């Protein structure tokens, strides 16, 4: 397989029919939204005629964009770099009756430029790592209006005594992971006030995210029986999921709600 074929197969596994593409739950998104609502910028700090300007970065097929559109009643600029995900989001938004509030934008978040203070709320679940967590914090702060809010999830160590085999396992998948205190310190160093943070439940991974993917991989294993390269890619994803089950006491996603 050449690189393009590998990428195509990656998207066959992480297909646009999936309703979420990273760990999370509707309840966690709603909980973060409640925290945001309590800390929301005052109307005097909101530009654009009192409307909240909202960006969903790395929106995928819209697991969060749809909730934000429904709950906030505001327009959501939904950015992703894979058009089939944005097409799926458009279809889901139509079905949910919120299509007029979703503005899909095909763009690479690493290359995107917005004006200073362009948004009152930036949401990014499971996606800020695509810019690099620390660089992403700096960029989002620039794009936020004064008192604007950033709600994000990021992988963290959940315990101090992480076994070395777990550290080695995660290092193959993600850039060096920090513990919650380390992330909080990095966040504050970049000029944010921490409004709140909470750890996502294990079900955000196993039930909401991995279960539908595993069902999909099962179908692909049959479809590509005898294709050792594609089967190898499937088993790499399977190993990632098995690793989480083994080490889920030690790492997880943490929701951080931050104020500029
Ligand atoms: C882990 S998924 C999370 C998606 C969604 N927030 C969710 O929870 O279902 C990360 C998303 O970021 C998108 N993405 C990855 N790199 C990107 C980039 N450089 N620019 C824009 N989007 C990117 C992927 O296509 C994917 O939809």
mmCIF file of C-alpha atoms and ligand atoms in Angstrom:
data_model
loop_
_atom_site.group_PDB
_atom_site.id
_atom_site.type_symbol
_atom_site.label_atom_id
_atom_site.label_comp_id
_atom_site.label_asym_id
_atom_site.label_seq_id
_atom_site.Cartn_x
_atom_site.Cartn_y
_atom_site.Cartn_z
ATOM 1 C CA UNK A 1 0.000 0.000 0.000
ATOM 2 C CA UNK A 2 1.277 3.476 -0.759
ATOM 3 C CA UNK A 3 0.707 6.355 1.637
ATOM 4 C CA UNK A 4 -2.496 7.426 -0.102
ATOM 5 C CA UNK A 5 -3.939 3.921 0.114
ATOM 6 C CA UNK A 6 -3.000 3.736 3.786
ATOM 7 C CA UNK A 7 -4.760 7.036 4.406
ATOM 8 C CA UNK A 8 -7.818 5.820 2.492
ATOM 9 C CA UNK A 9 -7.951 2.679 4.586
ATOM 10 C CA UNK A 10 -7.512 4.708 7.772
ATOM 11 C CA UNK A 11 -10.657 6.618 6.800
ATOM 12 C CA UNK A 12 -12.395 3.350 5.966
ATOM 13 C CA UNK A 13 -11.813 2.332 9.586
ATOM 14 C CA UNK A 14 -12.614 5.752 11.046
ATOM 15 C CA UNK A 15 -15.532 6.079 8.679
ATOM 16 C CA UNK A 16 -17.810 9.085 8.291
ATOM 17 C CA UNK A 17 -20.762 6.913 9.372
ATOM 18 C CA UNK A 18 -19.366 6.935 12.943
ATOM 19 C CA UNK A 19 -21.201 9.380 15.161
ATOM 20 C CA UNK A 20 -18.097 10.145 17.207
ATOM 21 C CA UNK A 21 -14.406 9.930 16.415
ATOM 22 C CA UNK A 22 -12.858 10.338 19.824
ATOM 23 C CA UNK A 23 -13.601 9.496 23.456
ATOM 24 C CA UNK A 24 -16.450 11.498 24.966
ATOM 25 C CA UNK A 25 -20.090 11.385 25.994
ATOM 26 C CA UNK A 26 -23.048 13.663 25.458
ATOM 27 C CA UNK A 27 -23.301 13.977 29.265
ATOM 28 C CA UNK A 28 -19.681 15.198 29.490
ATOM 29 C CA UNK A 29 -20.236 17.764 26.755
ATOM 30 C CA UNK A 30 -23.394 18.970 28.517
ATOM 31 C CA UNK A 31 -21.561 19.149 31.853
ATOM 32 C CA UNK A 32 -18.812 21.267 30.275
ATOM 33 C CA UNK A 33 -21.488 23.444 28.669
ATOM 34 C CA UNK A 34 -23.077 24.068 32.074
ATOM 35 C CA UNK A 35 -19.693 25.181 33.401
ATOM 36 C CA UNK A 36 -19.278 27.403 30.347
ATOM 37 C CA UNK A 37 -22.761 28.876 30.850
ATOM 38 C CA UNK A 38 -21.916 29.827 34.438
ATOM 39 C CA UNK A 39 -18.626 31.442 33.348
ATOM 40 C CA UNK A 40 -19.938 32.838 30.095
ATOM 41 C CA UNK A 41 -18.524 36.159 28.904
ATOM 42 C CA UNK A 42 -20.820 39.045 29.803
ATOM 43 C CA UNK A 43 -22.863 40.556 26.939
ATOM 44 C CA UNK A 44 -20.644 43.638 27.022
ATOM 45 C CA UNK A 45 -17.609 41.551 26.087
ATOM 46 C CA UNK A 46 -19.399 39.743 23.252
ATOM 47 C CA UNK A 47 -19.024 41.330 19.826
ATOM 48 C CA UNK A 48 -21.189 40.667 16.755
ATOM 49 C CA UNK A 49 -24.483 41.992 18.099
ATOM 50 C CA UNK A 50 -24.573 40.022 21.308
ATOM 51 C CA UNK A 51 -24.247 36.661 19.581
ATOM 52 C CA UNK A 52 -21.673 34.166 20.824
ATOM 53 C CA UNK A 53 -19.142 33.413 18.105
ATOM 54 C CA UNK A 54 -18.402 29.708 18.470
ATOM 55 C CA UNK A 55 -15.691 27.557 16.860
ATOM 56 C CA UNK A 56 -15.643 23.731 17.022
ATOM 57 C CA UNK A 57 -12.091 22.682 16.113
ATOM 58 C CA UNK A 58 -11.650 19.148 14.767
ATOM 59 C CA UNK A 59 -15.412 18.670 14.678
ATOM 60 C CA UNK A 60 -15.370 15.296 12.891
ATOM 61 C CA UNK A 61 -18.899 14.137 12.142
ATOM 62 C CA UNK A 62 -20.293 16.618 14.639
ATOM 63 C CA UNK A 63 -20.624 14.819 17.980
ATOM 64 C CA UNK A 64 -20.180 18.154 19.739
ATOM 65 C CA UNK A 65 -21.180 20.673 17.023
ATOM 66 C CA UNK A 66 -24.738 19.318 17.034
ATOM 67 C CA UNK A 67 -25.025 19.600 20.820
ATOM 68 C CA UNK A 68 -23.563 23.111 20.806
ATOM 69 C CA UNK A 69 -25.946 24.232 18.056
ATOM 70 C CA UNK A 70 -28.936 22.764 19.887
ATOM 71 C CA UNK A 71 -28.037 24.005 23.369
ATOM 72 C CA UNK A 72 -26.604 27.427 22.565
ATOM 73 C CA UNK A 73 -28.871 28.367 19.662
ATOM 74 C CA UNK A 74 -25.822 30.033 18.074
ATOM 75 C CA UNK A 75 -24.005 29.544 14.785
ATOM 76 C CA UNK A 76 -21.126 27.065 15.102
ATOM 77 C CA UNK A 77 -18.130 27.290 12.781
ATOM 78 C CA UNK A 78 -17.221 23.594 12.507
ATOM 79 C CA UNK A 79 -13.697 22.938 11.226
ATOM 80 C CA UNK A 80 -12.230 19.651 10.059
ATOM 81 C CA UNK A 81 -9.704 18.608 7.405
ATOM 82 C CA UNK A 82 -11.688 15.616 6.088
ATOM 83 C CA UNK A 83 -14.574 16.546 3.771
ATOM 84 C CA UNK A 84 -16.584 13.289 4.224
ATOM 85 C CA UNK A 85 -16.824 14.078 7.968
ATOM 86 C CA UNK A 86 -18.163 17.545 7.175
ATOM 87 C CA UNK A 87 -20.646 16.041 4.682
ATOM 88 C CA UNK A 88 -21.843 13.675 7.418
ATOM 89 C CA UNK A 89 -22.127 16.589 9.835
ATOM 90 C CA UNK A 90 -24.254 18.491 7.313
ATOM 91 C CA UNK A 91 -26.598 15.504 6.937
ATOM 92 C CA UNK A 92 -26.846 15.034 10.704
ATOM 93 C CA UNK A 93 -27.492 18.747 11.218
ATOM 94 C CA UNK A 94 -30.323 18.618 8.681
ATOM 95 C CA UNK A 95 -31.838 15.595 10.418
ATOM 96 C CA UNK A 96 -31.581 17.381 13.784
ATOM 97 C CA UNK A 97 -33.121 20.589 12.423
ATOM 98 C CA UNK A 98 -30.062 22.735 13.219
ATOM 99 C CA UNK A 99 -28.473 22.958 9.754
ATOM 100 C CA UNK A 100 -28.855 26.736 9.616
ATOM 101 C CA UNK A 101 -26.654 26.989 12.727
ATOM 102 C CA UNK A 102 -23.794 24.800 11.470
ATOM 103 C CA UNK A 103 -21.167 26.354 9.195
ATOM 104 C CA UNK A 104 -18.793 23.564 8.073
ATOM 105 C CA UNK A 105 -15.290 24.638 7.044
ATOM 106 C CA UNK A 106 -12.737 22.332 5.417
ATOM 107 C CA UNK A 107 -9.401 23.511 6.745
ATOM 108 C CA UNK A 108 -6.157 22.372 8.324
ATOM 109 C CA UNK A 109 -6.252 23.727 11.868
ATOM 110 C CA UNK A 110 -2.442 23.918 11.906
ATOM 111 C CA UNK A 111 -2.470 26.419 9.039
ATOM 112 C CA UNK A 112 -5.631 28.326 9.928
ATOM 113 C CA UNK A 113 -5.493 32.007 10.707
ATOM 114 C CA UNK A 114 -8.272 33.908 12.429
ATOM 115 C CA UNK A 115 -8.165 37.493 13.631
ATOM 116 C CA UNK A 116 -7.332 38.245 17.258
ATOM 117 C CA UNK A 117 -10.413 37.872 19.428
ATOM 118 C CA UNK A 118 -12.464 36.284 16.622
ATOM 119 C CA UNK A 119 -14.371 33.887 18.942
ATOM 120 C CA UNK A 120 -16.151 33.981 22.285
ATOM 121 C CA UNK A 121 -16.094 30.199 22.704
ATOM 122 C CA UNK A 122 -13.744 27.594 21.241
ATOM 123 C CA UNK A 123 -14.671 23.923 21.673
ATOM 124 C CA UNK A 124 -12.232 21.152 20.835
ATOM 125 C CA UNK A 125 -12.843 17.593 22.076
ATOM 126 C CA UNK A 126 -10.079 15.128 21.268
ATOM 127 C CA UNK A 127 -8.529 17.369 18.662
ATOM 128 C CA UNK A 128 -6.273 20.085 20.100
ATOM 129 C CA UNK A 129 -3.382 17.599 19.989
ATOM 130 C CA UNK A 130 -3.527 17.905 16.174
ATOM 131 C CA UNK A 131 -1.962 21.377 16.565
ATOM 132 C CA UNK A 132 0.229 20.206 19.444
ATOM 133 C CA UNK A 133 -1.390 20.813 22.821
ATOM 134 C CA UNK A 134 0.846 23.713 23.846
ATOM 135 C CA UNK A 135 0.846 25.424 20.441
ATOM 136 C CA UNK A 136 -2.909 24.919 20.306
ATOM 137 C CA UNK A 137 -3.335 26.688 23.645
ATOM 138 C CA UNK A 138 -1.355 29.674 22.383
ATOM 139 C CA UNK A 139 -3.256 29.887 19.095
ATOM 140 C CA UNK A 140 -6.680 29.513 20.694
ATOM 141 C CA UNK A 141 -5.878 32.240 23.224
ATOM 142 C CA UNK A 142 -5.085 34.616 20.373
ATOM 143 C CA UNK A 143 -8.360 33.728 18.634
ATOM 144 C CA UNK A 144 -10.403 34.244 21.811
ATOM 145 C CA UNK A 145 -11.935 37.579 22.758
ATOM 146 C CA UNK A 146 -11.097 38.878 26.258
ATOM 147 C CA UNK A 147 -12.915 36.656 28.780
ATOM 148 C CA UNK A 148 -13.604 34.178 25.973
ATOM 149 C CA UNK A 149 -13.730 30.491 26.892
ATOM 150 C CA UNK A 150 -11.870 27.439 25.657
ATOM 151 C CA UNK A 151 -13.340 23.978 26.371
ATOM 152 C CA UNK A 152 -11.030 21.111 25.442
ATOM 153 C CA UNK A 153 -10.220 17.522 26.228
ATOM 154 C CA UNK A 154 -6.676 16.239 26.454
ATOM 155 C CA UNK A 155 -5.098 12.936 27.458
ATOM 156 C CA UNK A 156 -3.566 13.034 30.953
ATOM 157 C CA UNK A 157 -1.884 10.629 33.329
ATOM 158 C CA UNK A 158 -4.428 9.985 36.073
ATOM 159 C CA UNK A 159 -2.029 8.527 38.636
ATOM 160 C CA UNK A 160 1.512 9.203 39.804
ATOM 161 C CA UNK A 161 2.756 5.599 39.661
ATOM 162 C CA UNK A 162 2.274 4.850 35.958
ATOM 163 C CA UNK A 163 4.022 1.564 35.040
ATOM 164 C CA UNK A 164 6.813 1.907 32.490
ATOM 165 C CA UNK A 165 5.117 -0.466 30.016
ATOM 166 C CA UNK A 166 2.056 1.789 30.078
ATOM 167 C CA UNK A 167 4.236 4.893 29.490
ATOM 168 C CA UNK A 168 5.977 3.133 26.585
ATOM 169 C CA UNK A 169 2.626 2.057 25.136
ATOM 170 C CA UNK A 170 1.126 5.558 25.181
ATOM 171 C CA UNK A 171 4.283 7.205 23.895
ATOM 172 C CA UNK A 172 3.915 5.239 20.645
ATOM 173 C CA UNK A 173 0.445 6.713 20.145
ATOM 174 C CA UNK A 174 0.553 10.275 21.454
ATOM 175 C CA UNK A 175 3.107 12.987 22.109
ATOM 176 C CA UNK A 176 4.484 12.932 25.662
ATOM 177 C CA UNK A 177 1.542 12.953 28.039
ATOM 178 C CA UNK A 178 1.471 15.115 31.190
ATOM 179 C CA UNK A 179 -0.410 14.588 34.422
ATOM 180 C CA UNK A 180 -3.334 16.858 35.312
ATOM 181 C CA UNK A 181 -1.192 19.153 37.475
ATOM 182 C CA UNK A 182 1.371 19.466 34.672
ATOM 183 C CA UNK A 183 -1.332 20.365 32.180
ATOM 184 C CA UNK A 184 -2.888 22.888 34.563
ATOM 185 C CA UNK A 185 0.514 24.539 35.066
ATOM 186 C CA UNK A 186 1.125 24.671 31.280
ATOM 187 C CA UNK A 187 -2.340 26.146 30.772
ATOM 188 C CA UNK A 188 -1.795 28.876 33.391
ATOM 189 C CA UNK A 189 1.662 29.674 32.013
ATOM 190 C CA UNK A 190 -0.033 30.441 28.704
ATOM 191 C CA UNK A 191 -2.260 33.055 30.271
ATOM 192 C CA UNK A 192 -5.510 31.213 30.965
ATOM 193 C CA UNK A 193 -7.585 31.088 34.115
ATOM 194 C CA UNK A 194 -8.766 27.543 34.834
ATOM 195 C CA UNK A 195 -12.543 27.669 35.316
ATOM 196 C CA UNK A 196 -12.902 23.941 36.015
ATOM 197 C CA UNK A 197 -11.750 20.493 34.942
ATOM 198 C CA UNK A 198 -13.047 16.941 35.250
ATOM 199 C CA UNK A 199 -12.048 13.471 34.068
ATOM 200 C CA UNK A 200 -14.185 11.710 31.486
ATOM 201 C CA UNK A 201 -15.613 8.325 32.570
ATOM 202 C CA UNK A 202 -14.115 5.124 31.154
ATOM 203 C CA UNK A 203 -17.375 4.573 29.258
ATOM 204 C CA UNK A 204 -16.437 7.605 27.126
ATOM 205 C CA UNK A 205 -13.781 5.359 25.604
ATOM 206 C CA UNK A 206 -15.112 1.822 25.818
ATOM 207 C CA UNK A 207 -18.816 2.279 25.137
ATOM 208 C CA UNK A 208 -19.160 5.508 23.205
ATOM 209 C CA UNK A 209 -16.003 5.426 21.103
ATOM 210 C CA UNK A 210 -14.467 1.963 20.879
ATOM 211 C CA UNK A 211 -17.604 -0.199 20.681
ATOM 212 C CA UNK A 212 -18.833 1.158 17.307
ATOM 213 C CA UNK A 213 -15.268 1.088 15.933
ATOM 214 C CA UNK A 214 -14.777 -2.515 17.007
ATOM 215 C CA UNK A 215 -18.007 -3.484 15.249
ATOM 216 C CA UNK A 216 -16.697 -1.776 12.135
ATOM 217 C CA UNK A 217 -13.292 -3.498 12.375
ATOM 218 C CA UNK A 218 -15.038 -6.855 12.609
ATOM 219 C CA UNK A 219 -16.718 -6.230 9.250
ATOM 220 C CA UNK A 220 -13.454 -4.995 7.693
ATOM 221 C CA UNK A 221 -11.548 -8.083 8.929
ATOM 222 C CA UNK A 222 -13.918 -10.245 6.905
ATOM 223 C CA UNK A 223 -13.930 -7.922 3.922
ATOM 224 C CA UNK A 224 -10.114 -7.836 3.775
ATOM 225 C CA UNK A 225 -9.347 -11.408 4.845
ATOM 226 C CA UNK A 226 -6.019 -12.329 3.217
ATOM 227 C CA UNK A 227 -4.921 -8.687 2.837
ATOM 228 C CA UNK A 228 -2.071 -8.698 5.340
ATOM 229 C CA UNK A 229 -1.352 -4.961 5.114
ATOM 230 C CA UNK A 230 -4.902 -3.870 5.818
ATOM 231 C CA UNK A 231 -5.305 -6.557 8.462
ATOM 232 C CA UNK A 232 -2.092 -5.225 10.044
ATOM 233 C CA UNK A 233 -3.566 -1.728 10.217
ATOM 234 C CA UNK A 234 -6.743 -3.121 11.769
ATOM 235 C CA UNK A 235 -4.721 -4.950 14.424
ATOM 236 C CA UNK A 236 -2.799 -1.768 15.268
ATOM 237 C CA UNK A 237 -6.072 -0.012 16.063
ATOM 238 C CA UNK A 238 -7.243 -3.084 17.976
ATOM 239 C CA UNK A 239 -4.004 -3.018 20.008
ATOM 240 C CA UNK A 240 -4.647 0.642 20.876
ATOM 241 C CA UNK A 241 -8.107 -0.256 22.178
ATOM 242 C CA UNK A 242 -6.837 -3.316 24.069
ATOM 243 C CA UNK A 243 -4.093 -1.149 25.592
ATOM 244 C CA UNK A 244 -6.649 1.324 26.885
ATOM 245 C CA UNK A 245 -8.600 -1.494 28.551
ATOM 246 C CA UNK A 246 -5.403 -2.719 30.214
ATOM 247 C CA UNK A 247 -4.178 0.700 31.346
ATOM 248 C CA UNK A 248 -7.379 2.722 31.775
ATOM 249 C CA UNK A 249 -6.651 3.337 35.472
ATOM 250 C CA UNK A 250 -3.540 5.242 34.477
ATOM 251 C CA UNK A 251 -4.565 7.523 31.635
ATOM 252 C CA UNK A 252 -7.718 9.138 30.332
ATOM 253 C CA UNK A 253 -9.199 12.239 28.845
ATOM 254 C CA UNK A 254 -9.670 15.304 31.029
ATOM 255 C CA UNK A 255 -12.040 18.147 30.164
ATOM 256 C CA UNK A 256 -10.518 21.575 30.814
ATOM 257 C CA UNK A 257 -12.684 24.699 30.741
ATOM 258 C CA UNK A 258 -10.485 27.784 30.504
ATOM 259 C CA UNK A 259 -10.957 31.519 30.357
ATOM 260 C CA UNK A 260 -8.793 33.940 28.474
HETATM 261 C C1 LIG B 1 -10.238 12.394 17.613
HETATM 262 S S1 LIG B 1 -11.208 13.128 16.332
HETATM 263 C C2 LIG B 1 -12.422 14.041 17.292
HETATM 264 C C3 LIG B 1 -13.583 14.471 16.442
HETATM 265 C C4 LIG B 1 -14.780 15.040 17.210
HETATM 266 N N1 LIG B 1 -14.419 16.176 18.013
HETATM 267 C C5 LIG B 1 -15.396 13.944 18.039
HETATM 268 O O1 LIG B 1 -15.217 13.943 19.283
HETATM 269 O O2 LIG B 1 -16.046 13.065 17.461
HETATM 270 C C6 LIG B 1 -10.126 14.415 15.735
HETATM 271 C C7 LIG B 1 -10.699 15.178 14.542
HETATM 272 O O3 LIG B 1 -9.746 16.166 14.132
HETATM 273 C C8 LIG B 1 -9.675 16.155 12.719
HETATM 274 N N2 LIG B 1 -8.332 16.634 12.372
HETATM 275 C C9 LIG B 1 -7.146 15.980 12.508
HETATM 276 N N3 LIG B 1 -6.134 16.759 12.117
HETATM 277 C C10 LIG B 1 -6.682 17.931 11.703
HETATM 278 C C11 LIG B 1 -6.167 19.126 11.172
HETATM 279 N N4 LIG B 1 -4.854 19.276 10.988
HETATM 280 N N5 LIG B 1 -7.019 20.131 10.871
HETATM 281 C C12 LIG B 1 -8.358 19.987 11.059
HETATM 282 N N6 LIG B 1 -8.916 18.870 11.555
HETATM 283 C C13 LIG B 1 -8.086 17.854 11.876
HETATM 284 C C14 LIG B 1 -9.925 14.732 12.304
HETATM 285 O O4 LIG B 1 -10.380 14.634 10.964
HETATM 286 C C15 LIG B 1 -10.972 14.311 13.316
HETATM 287 O O5 LIG B 1 -12.259 14.565 12.852
#
